[in-house]
């Protein structure tokens, strides 16, 4: 590296203006591409597409809808809903929803929807009629409507609250209409139809996602704040504006390159890659800080800025490449997750880090040559760092190892206990700020209609299956079994409508129940005579596909998983024939289980892959397996602490918290690599004595603490938020950054001094105290 590196840096310095102009032109080009960056949220990208539950859900949605399912609750302020004033609002809202862009006409359900019909026997003819074609105004009409609704399980459970003070209007929208459009349309309807007689609440996937995105995209404002905090901490560390500007210019340019490429390839900003700018800026500024610290050390020795640029580059470039490649691989390892948005986040963060390396090893040395150096001999934060590092170095050289090992052992034991308490879970609701419109509306709807979490059971056949008596019996028994479970509020299927038709046909004597299977010909006749749009939510037009809906309470994911396994066992025990296939696992409830299972599997794979990659890369770069182990040990300890925090603080393992460990490992590997390189360099110097360890700790340690403090400070700006996702990322990243730095300047040098690996000590293994 020395000869080639010398020729390279000489060329950069000689052609510094060309390097600067070329870099700025590339930045302008990519900055232009960044203008094509669009903000969009694809909920499907958050779920593992290969998981069976997700595939079942996609199949159900293609056939029966459910892309953008919403609920509008109309609650009477006084009395119950059986009042013309309340029912008029329900009628008007239903008409408003029918006119909204993207709404699926056959998926609108309410007391006044044309899709909700009652099957009646009129002079020997079965005829579906509208439940409420117009609002009844007299007592007799209201009583008749009330009696009809309460007498039908499907209507009573699906449309009216248990206390009869509220009713629901539900609708589904196509997959083209955005969450923002849907949410704003519902908000306008609620505002326009609100009266002194009713309260109106609305929720559903689009509303929750829009609320979530409203907060998540505030990260751009946080980026500016984080930029300012990092600038202040860098100033306190360097004591000059140059020490602020150069790292932040490096971070800013690499961030622009990353988001410019995102715009160029058409990747939209979603829930995950919104934090890519802060990450790329923090990591790149950290590498630039290490380079700048070394530049000032060399400048103090040579008093020649150009010579200091050359020497700092030759001594730091190899370690910067090693650390940067390791960090990039750490984030790229997120491709181990079968979650598209998380994989995109990892890939583009890795790309940003690589861009940062290119800028730091070309543009920054060229720029440094043009700026006259200005040194503050005693930056305030730097004095604190030097005091801490001197104390640690002195105690380690004197053999005071047990206090460090004792504290590390205690922390490891506490963290290990927390690991066994980790609970995988994920819910949009948990992240919404208390009191926000999305959270408030969801809570209100859930209180009135607790079954807000759909789970689906898909049945498919090669021929018409709807009139199969065996299937009718299975569905009827399955619904009864489900409704006995604590998690299930109610169920619905085409069999419910068929039962209603059978009752109407036989003057109140049921021809269908769980114990008596209906005749195939009679079932076919009833289906034909009673068919209406109401069937569309449960049965395909060719009658080859059916779905059973179970509506669950908002319960932990592990309870949903247990329920799904229970239903699978129930179906398997009845030995369904080969002519149709029963699959359990669609709906929001099942996709939550799928995401949680993938996060657990992916997290294990991710940790194994990233640590293996870091070990191999570090061993290759350091040309020593011991070097790989030395880099790995602090990271293992940091990962253990990170996971222990989740368990001990009862923070669920979800896509957000799972990505934090990758951040910590990717950045934390830099610290170990910088320290190992510096200790090897100092101990390789002729006549190196015990003070070599002090110089290594002082040189690399100051950079480590400066970087960790700046990154932690930048991320703490996220923690000052009502949005729980920001709070968790800000808190966890800040804690793990500081902890990773402390492990690198305590346990790592302790292990090096105690075991004196030839990789670092060379011929001085027995001479250095």
CSV table of N, CA and C in Angstrom, one decimal, residues 301-448:
chain,number,residue,atom,x,y,z
A,301,UNK,N,3.9,17.5,14.0
A,301,UNK,CA,5.3,17.0,13.9
A,301,UNK,C,6.0,17.6,12.7
A,302,UNK,N,5.4,17.8,11.6
A,302,UNK,CA,6.1,18.3,10.4
A,302,UNK,C,6.0,19.8,10.2
A,303,UNK,N,4.9,20.4,10.7
A,303,UNK,CA,4.6,21.8,10.5
A,303,UNK,C,4.4,22.1,9.0
A,304,UNK,N,4.1,21.1,8.2
A,304,UNK,CA,3.9,21.3,6.7
A,304,UNK,C,2.6,20.7,6.4
A,305,UNK,N,1.7,21.5,5.9
A,305,UNK,CA,0.3,21.0,5.7
A,305,UNK,C,0.3,19.9,4.6
A,306,UNK,N,1.0,20.1,3.5
A,306,UNK,CA,1.0,19.1,2.4
A,306,UNK,C,1.6,17.8,2.9
A,307,UNK,N,2.7,17.9,3.6
A,307,UNK,CA,3.4,16.7,4.1
A,307,UNK,C,2.5,16.0,5.1
A,308,UNK,N,1.7,16.8,5.9
A,308,UNK,CA,0.8,16.2,6.9
A,308,UNK,C,-0.4,15.4,6.1
A,309,UNK,N,-0.8,16.0,5.0
A,309,UNK,CA,-1.9,15.4,4.2
A,309,UNK,C,-1.4,14.0,3.7
A,310,UNK,N,-0.1,14.0,3.2
A,310,UNK,CA,0.4,12.7,2.7
A,310,UNK,C,0.6,11.7,3.8
A,311,UNK,N,1.2,12.1,4.9
A,311,UNK,CA,1.5,11.1,5.9
A,311,UNK,C,0.2,10.6,6.6
A,312,UNK,N,-0.7,11.5,6.8
A,312,UNK,CA,-2.0,11.1,7.4
A,312,UNK,C,-2.7,10.1,6.5
A,313,UNK,N,-2.7,10.4,5.2
A,313,UNK,CA,-3.3,9.5,4.2
A,313,UNK,C,-2.7,8.1,4.3
A,314,UNK,N,-1.4,8.1,4.2
A,314,UNK,CA,-0.7,6.8,4.1
A,314,UNK,C,-0.9,6.0,5.4
A,315,UNK,N,-1.0,6.6,6.5
A,315,UNK,CA,-1.2,5.9,7.7
A,315,UNK,C,-2.7,5.5,8.0
A,316,UNK,N,-3.6,6.3,7.5
A,316,UNK,CA,-5.0,6.1,7.9
A,316,UNK,C,-5.8,5.4,6.7
A,317,UNK,N,-5.3,5.6,5.5
A,317,UNK,CA,-6.1,5.1,4.4
A,317,UNK,C,-6.3,3.6,4.5
A,318,UNK,N,-5.3,2.8,4.8
A,318,UNK,CA,-5.6,1.3,4.9
A,318,UNK,C,-6.6,1.0,6.0
A,319,UNK,N,-6.5,1.6,7.1
A,319,UNK,CA,-7.5,1.3,8.2
A,319,UNK,C,-8.8,1.8,7.8
A,320,UNK,N,-8.9,3.0,7.1
A,320,UNK,CA,-10.2,3.5,6.7
A,320,UNK,C,-10.9,2.6,5.7
A,321,UNK,N,-10.1,2.1,4.8
A,321,UNK,CA,-10.6,1.1,3.8
A,321,UNK,C,-11.2,-0.1,4.5
A,322,UNK,N,-10.4,-0.6,5.5
A,322,UNK,CA,-10.8,-1.8,6.2
A,322,UNK,C,-12.1,-1.5,7.0
A,323,UNK,N,-12.1,-0.4,7.7
A,323,UNK,CA,-13.2,-0.1,8.6
A,323,UNK,C,-14.5,0.2,7.7
A,324,UNK,N,-14.3,1.0,6.6
A,324,UNK,CA,-15.4,1.3,5.8
A,324,UNK,C,-16.0,0.1,5.1
A,325,UNK,N,-15.2,-0.8,4.6
A,325,UNK,CA,-15.7,-2.0,3.9
A,325,UNK,C,-16.4,-2.8,4.9
A,326,UNK,N,-15.9,-2.9,6.1
A,326,UNK,CA,-16.5,-3.7,7.1
A,326,UNK,C,-17.9,-3.1,7.5
A,327,UNK,N,-18.0,-1.8,7.7
A,327,UNK,CA,-19.3,-1.2,8.0
A,327,UNK,C,-20.3,-1.4,6.8
A,328,UNK,N,-19.8,-1.2,5.6
A,328,UNK,CA,-20.7,-1.4,4.4
A,328,UNK,C,-21.2,-2.8,4.4
A,329,UNK,N,-20.3,-3.8,4.6
A,329,UNK,CA,-20.7,-5.2,4.6
A,329,UNK,C,-21.7,-5.5,5.7
A,330,UNK,N,-21.5,-4.8,6.9
A,330,UNK,CA,-22.5,-5.0,8.0
A,330,UNK,C,-23.9,-4.6,7.6
A,331,UNK,N,-24.0,-3.5,6.9
A,331,UNK,CA,-25.4,-3.0,6.5
A,331,UNK,C,-25.9,-3.9,5.3
A,332,UNK,N,-25.0,-4.2,4.4
A,332,UNK,CA,-25.4,-5.0,3.2
A,332,UNK,C,-25.9,-6.4,3.7
A,333,UNK,N,-25.5,-6.8,4.9
A,333,UNK,CA,-25.9,-8.1,5.4
A,333,UNK,C,-27.4,-8.1,5.7
A,334,UNK,N,-28.0,-7.0,5.7
A,334,UNK,CA,-29.5,-6.9,5.9
A,334,UNK,C,-30.3,-7.6,4.8
A,335,UNK,N,-29.6,-7.9,3.7
A,335,UNK,CA,-30.2,-8.7,2.6
A,335,UNK,C,-30.6,-10.1,3.1
A,336,UNK,N,-30.1,-10.5,4.3
A,336,UNK,CA,-30.4,-11.8,4.9
A,336,UNK,C,-31.9,-11.8,5.3
A,337,UNK,N,-32.5,-10.6,5.4
A,337,UNK,CA,-34.0,-10.6,5.7
A,337,UNK,C,-34.7,-10.6,4.4
A,338,UNK,N,-35.8,-11.4,4.4
A,338,UNK,CA,-36.7,-11.5,3.3
A,338,UNK,C,-37.8,-10.5,3.4
A,339,UNK,N,-37.3,-9.2,3.7
A,339,UNK,CA,-38.3,-8.1,3.8
A,339,UNK,C,-37.7,-7.0,2.8
A,340,UNK,N,-38.4,-6.8,1.7
A,340,UNK,CA,-37.9,-5.9,0.7
A,340,UNK,C,-37.4,-4.5,1.1
A,341,UNK,N,-38.2,-3.8,2.0
A,341,UNK,CA,-37.9,-2.5,2.4
A,341,UNK,C,-36.6,-2.5,3.3
A,342,UNK,N,-36.5,-3.5,4.1
A,342,UNK,CA,-35.3,-3.6,5.0
A,342,UNK,C,-34.0,-3.9,4.2
A,343,UNK,N,-34.2,-4.7,3.1
A,343,UNK,CA,-33.1,-5.1,2.3
A,343,UNK,C,-32.6,-3.8,1.5
A,344,UNK,N,-33.6,-3.1,1.0
A,344,UNK,CA,-33.3,-1.8,0.3
A,344,UNK,C,-32.5,-0.9,1.2
A,345,UNK,N,-33.0,-0.7,2.4
A,345,UNK,CA,-32.3,0.1,3.4
A,345,UNK,C,-30.9,-0.3,3.6
A,346,UNK,N,-30.6,-1.6,3.7
A,346,UNK,CA,-29.2,-2.1,3.9
A,346,UNK,C,-28.4,-1.8,2.7
A,347,UNK,N,-28.9,-2.1,1.5
A,347,UNK,CA,-28.1,-1.9,0.3
A,347,UNK,C,-27.7,-0.5,0.1
A,348,UNK,N,-28.7,0.4,0.3
A,348,UNK,CA,-28.4,1.8,0.0
A,348,UNK,C,-27.5,2.5,1.1
A,349,UNK,N,-27.7,2.0,2.3
A,349,UNK,CA,-26.8,2.5,3.3
A,349,UNK,C,-25.3,2.1,3.0
A,350,UNK,N,-25.2,0.8,2.6
A,350,UNK,CA,-23.9,0.3,2.3
A,350,UNK,C,-23.3,1.1,1.1
A,351,UNK,N,-24.1,1.4,0.1
A,351,UNK,CA,-23.6,2.2,-1.0
A,351,UNK,C,-23.2,3.6,-0.5
A,352,UNK,N,-23.9,4.2,0.3
A,352,UNK,CA,-23.6,5.5,0.9
A,352,UNK,C,-22.2,5.5,1.6
A,353,UNK,N,-22.0,4.4,2.3
A,353,UNK,CA,-20.7,4.3,3.0
A,353,UNK,C,-19.6,4.2,2.1
A,354,UNK,N,-19.8,3.4,1.0
A,354,UNK,CA,-18.7,3.2,0.0
A,354,UNK,C,-18.5,4.6,-0.8
A,355,UNK,N,-19.5,5.3,-1.0
A,355,UNK,CA,-19.4,6.6,-1.6
A,355,UNK,C,-18.5,7.5,-0.7
A,356,UNK,N,-18.8,7.4,0.6
A,356,UNK,CA,-18.1,8.2,1.6
A,356,UNK,C,-16.6,7.9,1.6
A,357,UNK,N,-16.3,6.6,1.4
A,357,UNK,CA,-14.9,6.2,1.4
A,357,UNK,C,-14.2,6.8,0.2
A,358,UNK,N,-14.9,6.8,-1.0
A,358,UNK,CA,-14.3,7.4,-2.2
A,358,UNK,C,-14.1,8.9,-2.0
A,359,UNK,N,-15.0,9.6,-1.4
A,359,UNK,CA,-14.9,11.0,-1.2
A,359,UNK,C,-13.8,11.3,-0.2
A,360,UNK,N,-13.7,10.5,0.9
A,360,UNK,CA,-12.7,10.8,2.0
A,360,UNK,C,-11.3,10.5,1.5
A,361,UNK,N,-11.1,9.6,0.5
A,361,UNK,CA,-9.8,9.3,0.0
A,361,UNK,C,-9.4,10.0,-1.2
A,362,UNK,N,-10.2,11.0,-1.7
A,362,UNK,CA,-9.9,11.8,-2.9
A,362,UNK,C,-10.2,13.2,-2.6
A,363,UNK,N,-11.5,13.5,-2.5
A,363,UNK,CA,-11.9,14.9,-2.4
A,363,UNK,C,-11.4,15.6,-1.1
A,364,UNK,N,-11.4,14.9,0.0
A,364,UNK,CA,-11.0,15.5,1.3
A,364,UNK,C,-9.6,15.8,1.3
A,365,UNK,N,-8.6,14.9,0.9
A,365,UNK,CA,-7.2,15.3,0.9
A,365,UNK,C,-7.0,16.5,-0.1
A,366,UNK,N,-7.7,16.5,-1.2
A,366,UNK,CA,-7.5,17.6,-2.2
A,366,UNK,C,-8.0,18.9,-1.5
A,367,UNK,N,-9.1,18.9,-0.9
A,367,UNK,CA,-9.7,20.1,-0.2
A,367,UNK,C,-8.7,20.5,0.9
A,368,UNK,N,-8.2,19.5,1.7
A,368,UNK,CA,-7.3,19.9,2.8
A,368,UNK,C,-6.1,20.6,2.4
A,369,UNK,N,-5.6,20.3,1.1
A,369,UNK,CA,-4.4,21.0,0.6
A,369,UNK,C,-4.7,22.5,0.3
A,370,UNK,N,-6.0,22.8,0.1
A,370,UNK,CA,-6.3,24.2,-0.3
A,370,UNK,C,-6.7,25.1,0.9
A,371,UNK,N,-6.9,24.4,2.1
A,371,UNK,CA,-7.3,25.2,3.3
A,371,UNK,C,-6.1,25.3,4.2
A,372,UNK,N,-5.8,26.6,4.5
A,372,UNK,CA,-4.7,26.8,5.5
A,372,UNK,C,-5.1,26.2,6.9
A,373,UNK,N,-4.2,25.4,7.5
A,373,UNK,CA,-4.6,24.8,8.8
A,373,UNK,C,-4.7,25.8,9.9
A,374,UNK,N,-5.6,25.5,10.8
A,374,UNK,CA,-5.8,26.3,12.0
A,374,UNK,C,-6.0,25.4,13.1
A,375,UNK,N,-5.2,25.5,14.1
A,375,UNK,CA,-5.2,24.5,15.2
A,375,UNK,C,-5.5,25.2,16.5
A,376,UNK,N,-6.4,24.6,17.3
A,376,UNK,CA,-6.7,25.0,18.6
A,376,UNK,C,-6.0,23.9,19.5
A,377,UNK,N,-5.1,24.3,20.3
A,377,UNK,CA,-4.3,23.3,21.0
A,377,UNK,C,-5.0,22.6,22.1
A,378,UNK,N,-6.1,23.2,22.6
A,378,UNK,CA,-6.8,22.6,23.7
A,378,UNK,C,-8.3,22.6,23.5
A,379,UNK,N,-8.9,21.9,22.5
A,379,UNK,CA,-10.3,21.8,22.4
A,379,UNK,C,-10.9,21.2,23.7
A,380,UNK,N,-12.0,21.8,24.2
A,380,UNK,CA,-12.6,21.4,25.5
A,380,UNK,C,-12.9,19.9,25.6
A,381,UNK,N,-13.6,19.4,24.5
A,381,UNK,CA,-14.0,18.0,24.6
A,381,UNK,C,-12.8,17.1,24.4
A,382,UNK,N,-11.8,17.5,23.7
A,382,UNK,CA,-10.6,16.7,23.5
A,382,UNK,C,-9.9,16.5,24.8
A,383,UNK,N,-9.9,17.6,25.6
A,383,UNK,CA,-9.2,17.5,26.9
A,383,UNK,C,-9.9,16.4,27.8
A,384,UNK,N,-11.2,16.3,27.7
A,384,UNK,CA,-11.9,15.3,28.5
A,384,UNK,C,-11.5,13.9,28.0
A,385,UNK,N,-11.5,13.8,26.6
A,385,UNK,CA,-11.2,12.5,26.1
A,385,UNK,C,-9.8,12.0,26.4
A,386,UNK,N,-8.8,13.0,26.4
A,386,UNK,CA,-7.4,12.6,26.7
A,386,UNK,C,-7.3,12.2,28.2
A,387,UNK,N,-8.0,12.9,29.1
A,387,UNK,CA,-8.0,12.5,30.5
A,387,UNK,C,-8.5,11.1,30.7
A,388,UNK,N,-9.7,10.8,30.0
A,388,UNK,CA,-10.2,9.4,30.2
A,388,UNK,C,-9.3,8.4,29.6
A,389,UNK,N,-8.7,8.7,28.4
A,389,UNK,CA,-7.9,7.7,27.8
A,389,UNK,C,-6.6,7.5,28.6
A,390,UNK,N,-6.0,8.5,29.1
A,390,UNK,CA,-4.8,8.4,29.9
A,390,UNK,C,-5.0,7.6,31.1
A,391,UNK,N,-6.2,7.8,31.8
A,391,UNK,CA,-6.5,7.0,33.0
A,391,UNK,C,-6.6,5.5,32.6
A,392,UNK,N,-7.3,5.2,31.5
A,392,UNK,CA,-7.5,3.8,31.1
A,392,UNK,C,-6.2,3.2,30.7
A,393,UNK,N,-5.4,3.9,30.0
A,393,UNK,CA,-4.1,3.3,29.5
A,393,UNK,C,-3.2,3.0,30.7
A,394,UNK,N,-3.2,4.0,31.7
A,394,UNK,CA,-2.3,3.8,32.8
A,394,UNK,C,-2.7,2.6,33.7
A,395,UNK,N,-4.0,2.5,33.9
A,395,UNK,CA,-4.5,1.4,34.7
A,395,UNK,C,-4.3,0.0,34.0
A,396,UNK,N,-4.5,0.0,32.7
A,396,UNK,CA,-4.3,-1.3,32.0
A,396,UNK,C,-2.8,-1.7,32.0
A,397,UNK,N,-1.9,-0.8,31.8
A,397,UNK,CA,-0.5,-1.1,31.8
A,397,UNK,C,0.0,-1.5,33.2
A,398,UNK,N,-0.6,-1.1,34.2
A,398,UNK,CA,-0.3,-1.5,35.6
A,398,UNK,C,-0.9,-2.8,36.0
A,399,UNK,N,-1.7,-3.3,35.2
A,399,UNK,CA,-2.3,-4.7,35.5
A,399,UNK,C,-3.6,-4.6,36.2
A,400,UNK,N,-4.2,-3.4,36.3
A,400,UNK,CA,-5.5,-3.3,36.9
A,400,UNK,C,-6.6,-3.8,35.9
A,401,UNK,N,-6.7,-5.1,35.7
A,401,UNK,CA,-7.6,-5.6,34.7
A,401,UNK,C,-8.9,-6.1,35.3
A,402,UNK,N,-8.9,-6.5,36.6
A,402,UNK,CA,-10.1,-7.2,37.1
A,402,UNK,C,-11.2,-6.2,37.3
A,403,UNK,N,-11.1,-5.0,37.6
A,403,UNK,CA,-12.3,-4.1,37.6
A,403,UNK,C,-13.0,-4.0,36.3
A,404,UNK,N,-12.2,-4.0,35.2
A,404,UNK,CA,-12.8,-3.9,33.9
A,404,UNK,C,-13.5,-5.3,33.6
A,405,UNK,N,-12.8,-6.4,33.9
A,405,UNK,CA,-13.4,-7.7,33.6
A,405,UNK,C,-14.6,-7.9,34.5
A,406,UNK,N,-14.6,-7.5,35.7
A,406,UNK,CA,-15.7,-7.6,36.6
A,406,UNK,C,-17.0,-6.9,36.1
A,407,UNK,N,-16.8,-5.6,35.7
A,407,UNK,CA,-17.9,-4.9,35.2
A,407,UNK,C,-18.4,-5.5,33.9
A,408,UNK,N,-17.5,-5.9,33.1
A,408,UNK,CA,-17.9,-6.5,31.8
A,408,UNK,C,-18.7,-7.8,32.1
A,409,UNK,N,-18.2,-8.6,33.0
A,409,UNK,CA,-18.9,-9.9,33.3
A,409,UNK,C,-20.3,-9.6,33.9
A,410,UNK,N,-20.4,-8.6,34.8
A,410,UNK,CA,-21.7,-8.3,35.3
A,410,UNK,C,-22.7,-7.8,34.2
A,411,UNK,N,-22.2,-6.9,33.3
A,411,UNK,CA,-23.1,-6.5,32.3
A,411,UNK,C,-23.5,-7.6,31.3
A,412,UNK,N,-22.5,-8.5,31.1
A,412,UNK,CA,-22.8,-9.6,30.2
A,412,UNK,C,-23.9,-10.5,30.8
A,413,UNK,N,-23.8,-10.8,32.1
A,413,UNK,CA,-24.8,-11.6,32.8
A,413,UNK,C,-26.2,-11.0,32.7
A,414,UNK,N,-26.2,-9.7,33.0
A,414,UNK,CA,-27.5,-9.0,32.9
A,414,UNK,C,-28.1,-9.0,31.5
A,415,UNK,N,-27.2,-8.8,30.5
A,415,UNK,CA,-27.7,-8.7,29.1
A,415,UNK,C,-28.1,-10.1,28.7
A,416,UNK,N,-27.4,-11.2,29.1
A,416,UNK,CA,-27.8,-12.5,28.7
A,416,UNK,C,-29.2,-12.9,29.3
A,417,UNK,N,-29.4,-12.4,30.5
A,417,UNK,CA,-30.7,-12.7,31.1
A,417,UNK,C,-31.8,-12.0,30.3
A,418,UNK,N,-31.5,-10.8,29.8
A,418,UNK,CA,-32.5,-10.0,29.0
A,418,UNK,C,-32.7,-10.7,27.6
A,419,UNK,N,-31.7,-11.3,27.0
A,419,UNK,CA,-31.8,-12.0,25.7
A,419,UNK,C,-32.9,-13.0,25.8
A,420,UNK,N,-33.0,-13.8,26.9
A,420,UNK,CA,-34.0,-14.8,27.0
A,420,UNK,C,-35.4,-14.3,27.3
A,421,UNK,N,-35.5,-13.0,27.5
A,421,UNK,CA,-36.8,-12.3,27.7
A,421,UNK,C,-37.3,-11.5,26.4
A,422,UNK,N,-36.6,-11.6,25.4
A,422,UNK,CA,-36.9,-10.9,24.1
A,422,UNK,C,-38.3,-11.5,23.6
A,423,UNK,N,-39.2,-10.6,23.2
A,423,UNK,CA,-40.4,-11.0,22.7
A,423,UNK,C,-40.6,-10.4,21.3
A,424,UNK,N,-40.6,-11.2,20.2
A,424,UNK,CA,-40.8,-10.7,18.9
A,424,UNK,C,-42.3,-10.2,18.7
A,425,UNK,N,-42.5,-9.0,18.2
A,425,UNK,CA,-43.8,-8.5,18.0
A,425,UNK,C,-43.7,-7.3,17.1
A,426,UNK,N,-44.8,-6.9,16.5
A,426,UNK,CA,-44.8,-5.7,15.7
A,426,UNK,C,-46.3,-5.2,15.5
A,427,UNK,N,-46.5,-3.9,15.7
A,427,UNK,CA,-47.8,-3.3,15.5
A,427,UNK,C,-47.6,-1.8,15.2
A,428,UNK,N,-48.3,-1.4,14.1
A,428,UNK,CA,-48.2,0.0,13.8
A,428,UNK,C,-48.7,0.9,15.0
A,429,UNK,N,-49.8,0.4,15.6
A,429,UNK,CA,-50.4,1.1,16.7
A,429,UNK,C,-49.4,1.5,17.8
A,430,UNK,N,-48.6,0.5,18.1
A,430,UNK,CA,-47.6,0.7,19.2
A,430,UNK,C,-46.7,1.9,19.0
A,431,UNK,N,-46.5,2.2,17.7
A,431,UNK,CA,-45.5,3.3,17.4
A,431,UNK,C,-46.2,4.7,17.3
A,432,UNK,N,-47.5,4.7,17.2
A,432,UNK,CA,-48.1,6.0,17.0
A,432,UNK,C,-48.2,6.8,18.4
A,433,UNK,N,-47.9,8.1,18.3
A,433,UNK,CA,-47.9,8.8,19.6
A,433,UNK,C,-49.3,8.8,20.2
A,434,UNK,N,-49.3,8.7,21.5
A,434,UNK,CA,-50.6,8.8,22.2
A,434,UNK,C,-51.2,10.2,22.0
A,435,UNK,N,-52.5,10.2,21.6
A,435,UNK,CA,-53.2,11.4,21.4
A,435,UNK,C,-53.2,11.8,19.9
A,436,UNK,N,-52.4,11.2,19.1
A,436,UNK,CA,-52.4,11.5,17.7
A,436,UNK,C,-53.8,11.1,17.1
A,437,UNK,N,-54.1,11.7,15.9
A,437,UNK,CA,-55.4,11.4,15.3
A,437,UNK,C,-55.6,9.9,15.0
A,438,UNK,N,-54.5,9.4,14.4
A,438,UNK,CA,-54.6,8.0,14.1
A,438,UNK,C,-54.7,7.1,15.3
A,439,UNK,N,-54.0,7.3,16.3
A,439,UNK,CA,-54.1,6.5,17.6
A,439,UNK,C,-55.5,6.7,18.2
A,440,UNK,N,-55.9,7.9,18.3
A,440,UNK,CA,-57.2,8.3,19.0
A,440,UNK,C,-58.4,7.6,18.2
A,441,UNK,N,-58.4,7.7,16.9
A,441,UNK,CA,-59.5,7.1,16.1
A,441,UNK,C,-59.5,5.6,16.2
A,442,UNK,N,-58.3,5.0,16.2
A,442,UNK,CA,-58.2,3.5,16.3
A,442,UNK,C,-58.7,3.1,17.6
A,443,UNK,N,-58.3,3.8,18.7
A,443,UNK,CA,-58.7,3.4,20.0
A,443,UNK,C,-60.2,3.5,20.2
A,444,UNK,N,-60.8,4.5,19.6
A,444,UNK,CA,-62.2,4.7,19.7
A,444,UNK,C,-63.0,3.6,19.0
A,445,UNK,N,-62.5,3.3,17.7
A,445,UNK,CA,-63.2,2.2,16.9
A,445,UNK,C,-63.0,0.9,17.6
A,446,UNK,N,-61.8,0.6,18.2
A,446,UNK,CA,-61.6,-0.6,18.8
A,446,UNK,C,-62.4,-0.8,20.1
A,447,UNK,N,-62.7,0.2,20.8
A,447,UNK,CA,-63.5,0.1,22.0
A,447,UNK,C,-64.9,-0.3,21.6
A,448,UNK,N,-65.4,0.2,20.5
A,448,UNK,CA,-66.8,-0.1,20.0
A,448,UNK,C,-66.8,-1.4,19.3
